[in-house]
């Protein structure tokens, strides 16, 4: 019982502390703008750490980009305009989710396509095997029938 | 082996070949996969006007980068690799290549001391105190060096310090190519 309680307390504490790197002096006064800034920051890659978003990363570049995102939001840019601003300077790699474009179709569709091809292959193989097993064997020729009977007579207990 | 059985094997062999080539490039070829290509290649230099480092009178603006092939180096006195690469910049400056500097997030006294100690290869230096201009150039680490052509277009971006080998194998050929 006490262990269960301890576990619940730990989980509750963990739930209260999402990891992010936004510092108090960056937070915007307008909560709606700040919420948009946070959402957008989660989609932008920190190029120093490269597998963290700028929302999570404590690198100086991440902080600069967070401040930049907030400044552009305050200046009235739409979400798309802010993202475009950053992508224009840093390229597609700054987006944590690659854009869906002809150059990235293979990346997006590839895994699903290969999975479908694999499933298709298994289905085809299974069907062929089943029809091969279900097929009536050709009837025995007279010669083979005599040999079969001889073998069975040998095997039958005396 | 039945033809149908060969298909998954062929697929695997193809993917394995692609991975093998890629691994060879990273391993024996020395390719650094954390280096990202610049999004500013072939684009005009961003519009900017940086003040001089306090105590100097130069400063750096977009207009300064037109008319000849030049290098723009983003550096700071607190940046170790910048210190290591500095002699290469001095060499290029002595050969007559215009080298411009963007001094990033630095204390004026420290920057001036750095130049006094190691020499000043920069024809002009702009002080980017908050790093905003560097973001306009797509800079994500220091040092970075850009090759700008005579029409004011960015033609190449070098991430990290330029070592002597890279000076001869990368930078000089690009300077020659862009000058044509």
Short mmCIF file of C-alpha atoms in Angstrom, two decimals:
data_model
loop_
_atom_site.label_atom_id
_atom_site.label_comp_id
_atom_site.label_asym_id
_atom_site.label_seq_id
_atom_site.Cartn_x
_atom_site.Cartn_y
_atom_site.Cartn_z
CA UNK A 1 0.00 0.00 0.00
CA UNK A 2 2.77 2.41 0.91
CA UNK A 3 4.66 1.55 -2.28
CA UNK A 4 1.54 2.24 -4.33
CA UNK A 5 1.19 5.60 -2.61
CA UNK A 6 4.82 6.43 -3.26
CA UNK A 7 4.44 5.47 -6.91
CA UNK A 8 1.36 7.65 -7.30
CA UNK A 9 3.15 10.59 -5.69
CA UNK A 10 6.11 10.21 -8.04
CA UNK A 11 3.85 10.03 -11.10
CA UNK A 12 1.91 13.08 -9.94
CA UNK A 13 5.12 15.03 -9.46
CA UNK A 14 6.45 13.98 -12.86
CA UNK A 15 3.21 15.06 -14.53
CA UNK A 16 3.65 18.56 -13.12
CA UNK A 17 7.12 19.08 -14.60
CA UNK A 18 7.18 18.93 -18.40
CA UNK A 19 10.67 19.61 -19.69
CA UNK A 20 11.10 22.92 -21.45
CA UNK A 21 13.81 25.53 -21.56
CA UNK A 22 11.80 28.76 -21.82
CA UNK A 23 13.16 31.27 -19.33
CA UNK A 24 10.99 33.75 -17.41
CA UNK A 25 12.35 36.77 -19.28
CA UNK A 26 11.28 35.30 -22.62
CA UNK A 27 7.65 34.71 -21.72
CA UNK A 28 5.28 37.08 -23.51
CA UNK A 29 2.70 39.11 -21.58
CA UNK A 30 -0.14 38.01 -23.89
CA UNK A 31 -0.99 34.37 -23.00
CA UNK A 32 -2.52 33.66 -26.41
CA UNK A 33 0.65 34.81 -28.21
CA UNK A 34 2.81 32.92 -25.72
CA UNK A 35 0.79 29.76 -26.36
CA UNK A 36 1.29 30.16 -30.13
CA UNK A 37 4.99 30.77 -29.55
CA UNK A 38 5.32 27.60 -27.48
CA UNK A 39 3.46 25.53 -30.09
CA UNK A 40 5.66 26.85 -32.86
CA UNK A 41 8.83 26.38 -30.85
CA UNK A 42 8.02 22.72 -30.41
CA UNK A 43 8.07 22.31 -34.20
CA UNK A 44 11.43 23.99 -34.73
CA UNK A 45 14.65 22.05 -34.37
CA UNK A 46 17.53 23.34 -32.29
CA UNK A 47 20.38 23.14 -34.79
CA UNK A 48 23.01 22.87 -32.08
CA UNK A 49 21.54 19.82 -30.37
CA UNK A 50 19.66 18.71 -33.49
CA UNK A 51 17.27 16.28 -31.89
CA UNK A 52 15.64 18.73 -29.52
CA UNK A 53 13.14 21.43 -30.32
CA UNK A 54 14.05 25.02 -29.51
CA UNK A 55 11.38 24.78 -26.82
CA UNK A 56 13.37 22.03 -25.06
CA UNK A 57 16.93 23.08 -25.76
CA UNK A 58 18.97 25.29 -23.45
CA UNK A 59 21.48 26.20 -26.17
CA UNK A 60 22.05 29.93 -26.78
CA UNK A 61 20.90 29.63 -30.40
CA UNK A 62 17.65 28.04 -29.21
CA UNK A 63 17.08 30.98 -26.87
CA UNK A 64 17.77 33.44 -29.69
CA UNK A 65 15.30 31.66 -31.95
CA UNK A 66 12.65 31.52 -29.20
CA UNK A 67 12.99 35.26 -28.72
CA UNK A 68 12.89 35.79 -32.48
CA UNK A 69 9.68 33.75 -32.81
CA UNK A 70 8.06 35.83 -30.07
CA UNK A 71 9.18 39.10 -31.65
CA UNK A 72 7.70 38.16 -35.00
CA UNK A 73 4.44 37.08 -33.37
CA UNK A 74 4.26 40.41 -31.57
CA UNK A 75 4.89 42.13 -34.91
CA UNK A 76 1.75 40.42 -36.18
CA UNK A 77 3.13 37.61 -38.34
CA UNK A 78 0.90 34.59 -38.87
CA UNK A 79 2.12 31.14 -37.78
CA UNK A 80 2.99 30.26 -41.38
CA UNK A 81 4.94 33.51 -41.82
CA UNK A 82 7.04 32.92 -38.71
CA UNK A 83 7.86 29.35 -39.75
CA UNK A 84 8.70 30.56 -43.28
CA UNK A 85 11.00 33.20 -41.79
CA UNK A 86 13.05 30.57 -39.99
CA UNK A 87 12.98 28.05 -42.85
CA UNK A 88 14.17 30.71 -45.32
CA UNK A 89 17.33 31.12 -43.26
CA UNK A 90 17.98 27.61 -42.03
CA UNK A 91 16.36 25.33 -44.60
CA UNK A 92 13.90 22.47 -44.20
CA UNK A 93 16.08 20.71 -41.65
CA UNK A 94 15.01 23.24 -39.01
CA UNK A 95 11.52 21.72 -39.11
CA UNK A 96 11.28 18.70 -36.86
CA UNK A 97 8.63 17.26 -39.16
CA UNK A 98 9.85 17.21 -42.76
CA UNK A 99 7.50 18.98 -45.17
CA UNK A 100 5.41 16.92 -47.56
CA UNK A 101 6.95 17.71 -50.95
CA UNK A 102 7.96 15.74 -54.03
CA UNK A 103 11.50 15.50 -52.67
CA UNK A 104 10.22 13.96 -49.43
CA UNK A 105 7.39 11.76 -50.75
CA UNK A 106 9.69 8.75 -50.55
CA UNK A 107 10.44 9.55 -46.93
CA UNK A 108 6.77 9.91 -45.95
CA UNK A 109 5.19 7.18 -48.05
CA UNK A 110 8.14 4.77 -48.20
CA UNK A 111 7.65 2.88 -44.91
CA UNK A 112 3.90 2.40 -45.48
CA UNK A 113 4.52 1.36 -49.08
CA UNK A 114 7.13 -1.20 -48.06
CA UNK A 115 4.84 -2.51 -45.32
CA UNK A 116 1.97 -2.91 -47.80
CA UNK A 117 4.29 -4.60 -50.29
CA UNK A 118 5.44 -6.96 -47.56
CA UNK A 119 1.89 -7.80 -46.48
CA UNK A 120 0.92 -8.27 -50.13
CA UNK A 121 3.84 -10.63 -50.58
CA UNK A 122 2.81 -12.68 -47.54
CA UNK A 123 -0.81 -12.88 -48.74
CA UNK A 124 0.23 -14.02 -52.21
CA UNK A 125 2.60 -16.63 -50.78
CA UNK A 126 -0.06 -17.87 -48.37
CA UNK A 127 -2.67 -18.21 -51.10
CA UNK A 128 -0.32 -20.12 -53.39
CA UNK A 129 0.63 -22.45 -50.61
CA UNK A 130 -2.98 -23.06 -49.65
CA UNK A 131 -4.03 -23.81 -53.21
CA UNK A 132 -1.03 -26.09 -53.60
CA UNK A 133 -1.98 -27.98 -50.45
CA UNK A 134 -5.69 -28.12 -51.30
CA UNK A 135 -5.09 -29.44 -54.79
CA UNK A 136 -6.09 -33.08 -55.22
CA UNK A 137 -3.04 -35.18 -55.74
CA UNK A 138 -3.04 -36.99 -59.09
CA UNK A 139 -4.53 -40.48 -58.80
CA UNK A 140 -2.04 -43.30 -58.40
CA UNK A 141 -1.03 -45.30 -61.47
CA UNK A 142 -1.52 -49.10 -61.33
CA UNK A 143 2.16 -49.62 -60.73
CA UNK A 144 2.21 -47.18 -57.83
CA UNK A 145 -0.98 -48.76 -56.40
CA UNK A 146 0.65 -52.20 -56.34
CA UNK A 147 3.76 -50.82 -54.64
CA UNK A 148 1.62 -49.05 -52.07
CA UNK A 149 -0.30 -52.22 -51.24
CA UNK A 150 2.94 -54.15 -50.94
CA UNK A 151 4.34 -51.62 -48.52
CA UNK A 152 1.15 -51.55 -46.47
CA UNK A 153 1.11 -55.38 -46.28
CA UNK A 154 4.66 -55.28 -44.96
CA UNK A 155 3.77 -52.70 -42.34
CA UNK A 156 0.59 -54.42 -41.16
CA UNK A 157 1.16 -56.25 -37.88
CA UNK A 158 1.04 -60.05 -38.32
CA UNK B 1 15.52 -20.06 -55.92
CA UNK B 2 12.04 -19.17 -57.14
CA UNK B 3 11.80 -15.70 -58.73
CA UNK B 4 9.27 -14.55 -56.14
CA UNK B 5 11.70 -15.39 -53.35
CA UNK B 6 14.36 -13.24 -54.97
CA UNK B 7 12.36 -10.00 -54.71
CA UNK B 8 12.66 -9.38 -50.93
CA UNK B 9 16.31 -10.38 -51.12
CA UNK B 10 16.93 -7.92 -53.96
CA UNK B 11 15.14 -5.21 -52.00
CA UNK B 12 17.27 -5.91 -48.95
CA UNK B 13 20.46 -5.90 -51.03
CA UNK B 14 19.55 -2.53 -52.53
CA UNK B 15 18.84 -0.94 -49.16
CA UNK B 16 21.99 -2.50 -47.70
CA UNK B 17 24.03 -1.02 -50.56
CA UNK B 18 22.63 2.46 -49.93
CA UNK B 19 23.41 2.18 -46.22
CA UNK B 20 26.90 0.84 -46.90
CA UNK B 21 27.75 3.77 -49.17
CA UNK B 22 26.41 6.22 -46.60
CA UNK B 23 28.31 4.58 -43.73
CA UNK B 24 31.51 4.61 -45.74
CA UNK B 25 31.09 8.33 -46.39
CA UNK B 26 30.64 9.04 -42.69
CA UNK B 27 33.28 6.60 -41.45
CA UNK B 28 36.23 6.48 -43.83
CA UNK B 29 35.15 9.51 -45.85
CA UNK B 30 35.00 11.82 -42.83
CA UNK B 31 31.65 13.34 -43.72
CA UNK B 32 30.08 15.17 -40.78
CA UNK B 33 26.37 14.45 -40.76
CA UNK B 34 25.65 17.13 -38.18
CA UNK B 35 26.63 19.82 -40.70
CA UNK B 36 23.56 21.15 -42.41
CA UNK B 37 23.67 22.74 -45.87
CA UNK B 38 23.06 26.45 -45.94
CA UNK B 39 19.66 27.65 -47.09
CA UNK B 40 21.25 30.91 -48.21
CA UNK B 41 23.35 29.59 -51.09
CA UNK B 42 22.86 31.66 -54.27
CA UNK B 43 20.66 34.08 -52.38
CA UNK B 44 21.67 37.72 -52.01
CA UNK B 45 23.37 38.72 -48.79
CA UNK B 46 20.70 39.69 -46.21
CA UNK B 47 20.00 43.37 -45.72
CA UNK B 48 21.89 44.45 -42.64
CA UNK B 49 23.89 47.33 -41.17
CA UNK B 50 26.09 46.57 -38.19
CA UNK B 51 27.80 49.20 -36.07
CA UNK B 52 31.54 49.00 -35.47
CA UNK B 53 32.93 47.38 -32.36
CA UNK B 54 32.97 50.09 -29.72
CA UNK B 55 36.25 51.91 -30.05
CA UNK B 56 36.50 51.38 -33.80
CA UNK B 57 35.02 53.35 -36.65
CA UNK B 58 34.30 50.81 -39.38
CA UNK B 59 31.12 48.75 -39.12
CA UNK B 60 29.76 46.45 -41.83
CA UNK B 61 26.76 46.80 -44.14
CA UNK B 62 25.27 44.91 -47.08
CA UNK B 63 26.66 47.48 -49.54
CA UNK B 64 30.23 46.78 -48.41
CA UNK B 65 29.90 43.25 -49.78
CA UNK B 66 29.32 44.18 -53.39
CA UNK B 67 31.86 44.67 -56.14
CA UNK B 68 34.35 41.92 -55.41
CA UNK B 69 34.59 38.36 -54.18
CA UNK B 70 34.96 38.43 -50.40
CA UNK B 71 34.88 36.25 -47.32
CA UNK B 72 32.65 37.00 -44.37
CA UNK B 73 33.75 35.36 -41.14
CA UNK B 74 31.52 35.14 -38.06
CA UNK B 75 33.72 35.08 -34.96
CA UNK B 76 34.01 35.95 -31.28
CA UNK B 77 36.88 36.29 -28.82
CA UNK B 78 35.32 33.63 -26.56
CA UNK B 79 35.16 31.11 -29.39
CA UNK B 80 38.08 28.65 -29.23
CA UNK B 81 37.94 27.35 -32.81
CA UNK B 82 37.87 30.98 -34.03
CA UNK B 83 41.23 31.46 -32.36
CA UNK B 84 42.60 28.33 -34.02
CA UNK B 85 41.39 29.36 -37.47
CA UNK B 86 42.60 32.95 -37.17
CA UNK B 87 46.04 32.46 -38.81
CA UNK B 88 44.28 31.15 -41.94
CA UNK B 89 42.30 34.38 -42.16
CA UNK B 90 45.53 36.36 -41.71
CA UNK B 91 47.08 34.38 -44.58
CA UNK B 92 44.14 35.09 -46.86
CA UNK B 93 44.14 38.77 -45.95
CA UNK B 94 47.86 39.05 -46.69
CA UNK B 95 47.22 37.52 -50.11
CA UNK B 96 44.77 40.28 -50.86
CA UNK B 97 41.50 38.40 -50.35
CA UNK B 98 38.98 40.80 -48.78
CA UNK B 99 37.96 39.34 -45.41
CA UNK B 100 35.10 40.92 -43.47
CA UNK B 101 34.15 40.07 -39.92
CA UNK B 102 30.92 39.80 -37.98
CA UNK B 103 31.82 39.89 -34.30
CA UNK B 104 29.11 38.03 -32.48
CA UNK B 105 27.93 38.55 -28.91
CA UNK B 106 31.27 39.85 -27.73
CA UNK B 107 32.49 42.44 -25.24
CA UNK B 108 34.22 45.23 -27.19
CA UNK B 109 37.29 45.11 -24.95
CA UNK B 110 37.65 41.36 -25.42
CA UNK B 111 37.23 41.58 -29.19
CA UNK B 112 39.83 44.33 -29.48
CA UNK B 113 42.23 42.42 -27.30
CA UNK B 114 41.75 39.34 -29.50
CA UNK B 115 42.66 41.34 -32.59
CA UNK B 116 45.61 43.03 -30.93
CA UNK B 117 46.95 39.67 -29.85
CA UNK B 118 46.36 37.64 -33.02
CA UNK B 119 46.31 40.30 -35.72
CA UNK B 120 43.43 41.86 -37.64
CA UNK B 121 42.67 40.33 -41.05
CA UNK B 122 39.35 42.10 -41.38
CA UNK B 123 38.89 44.99 -43.79
CA UNK B 124 35.75 45.89 -41.87
CA UNK B 125 34.08 44.42 -38.78
CA UNK B 126 30.46 44.68 -37.75
CA UNK B 127 29.45 44.06 -34.14
CA UNK B 128 26.37 41.81 -33.87
CA UNK B 129 25.67 42.12 -30.16
CA UNK B 130 22.41 40.15 -29.99
CA UNK B 131 23.11 37.69 -32.82
CA UNK B 132 20.13 38.75 -34.90
CA UNK B 133 22.11 39.46 -38.05
CA UNK B 134 23.84 36.10 -37.72
CA UNK B 135 20.41 34.46 -37.69
CA UNK B 136 19.60 36.31 -40.94
CA UNK B 137 22.69 34.66 -42.43
CA UNK B 138 21.56 31.25 -41.18
CA UNK B 139 24.47 30.89 -38.78
CA UNK B 140 24.13 28.12 -36.19
CA UNK B 141 27.66 27.72 -34.83
CA UNK B 142 30.94 29.58 -34.66
CA UNK B 143 33.05 30.15 -36.57
CA UNK B 144 31.32 30.15 -39.93
CA UNK B 145 32.76 31.61 -43.11
CA UNK B 146 30.78 32.71 -46.14
CA UNK B 147 32.04 33.28 -49.67
CA UNK B 148 30.21 36.21 -51.27
CA UNK B 149 30.58 36.93 -54.98
CA UNK B 150 30.92 40.31 -56.68
CA UNK B 151 27.17 40.64 -57.19
CA UNK B 152 26.57 40.25 -53.47
CA UNK B 153 25.33 36.65 -53.54
CA UNK B 154 26.28 34.04 -50.97
CA UNK B 155 27.98 31.21 -52.84
CA UNK B 156 29.32 28.97 -50.09
CA UNK B 157 29.12 28.54 -46.33
CA UNK B 158 31.84 26.83 -44.33
CA UNK B 159 30.81 25.54 -40.90
CA UNK B 160 33.52 25.40 -38.26
CA UNK B 161 37.14 26.53 -38.43
CA UNK B 162 38.95 26.40 -41.75
CA UNK B 163 41.94 24.12 -41.35
CA UNK B 164 44.98 24.42 -43.62
CA UNK B 165 43.91 21.38 -45.65
CA UNK B 166 40.48 22.83 -46.26
CA UNK B 167 42.00 26.17 -47.21
CA UNK B 168 43.68 24.53 -50.18
CA UNK B 169 41.10 21.88 -51.02
CA UNK B 170 37.89 23.87 -50.53
CA UNK B 171 38.27 27.60 -50.00
CA UNK B 172 40.83 28.51 -52.65
CA UNK B 173 39.07 26.55 -55.43
CA UNK B 174 35.77 28.20 -54.54
CA UNK B 175 37.31 31.65 -54.52
CA UNK B 176 38.76 30.95 -57.96
CA UNK B 177 35.51 29.54 -59.31
CA UNK B 178 33.40 32.40 -57.99
CA UNK B 179 35.78 35.02 -59.38
CA UNK B 180 35.07 33.90 -62.94
#
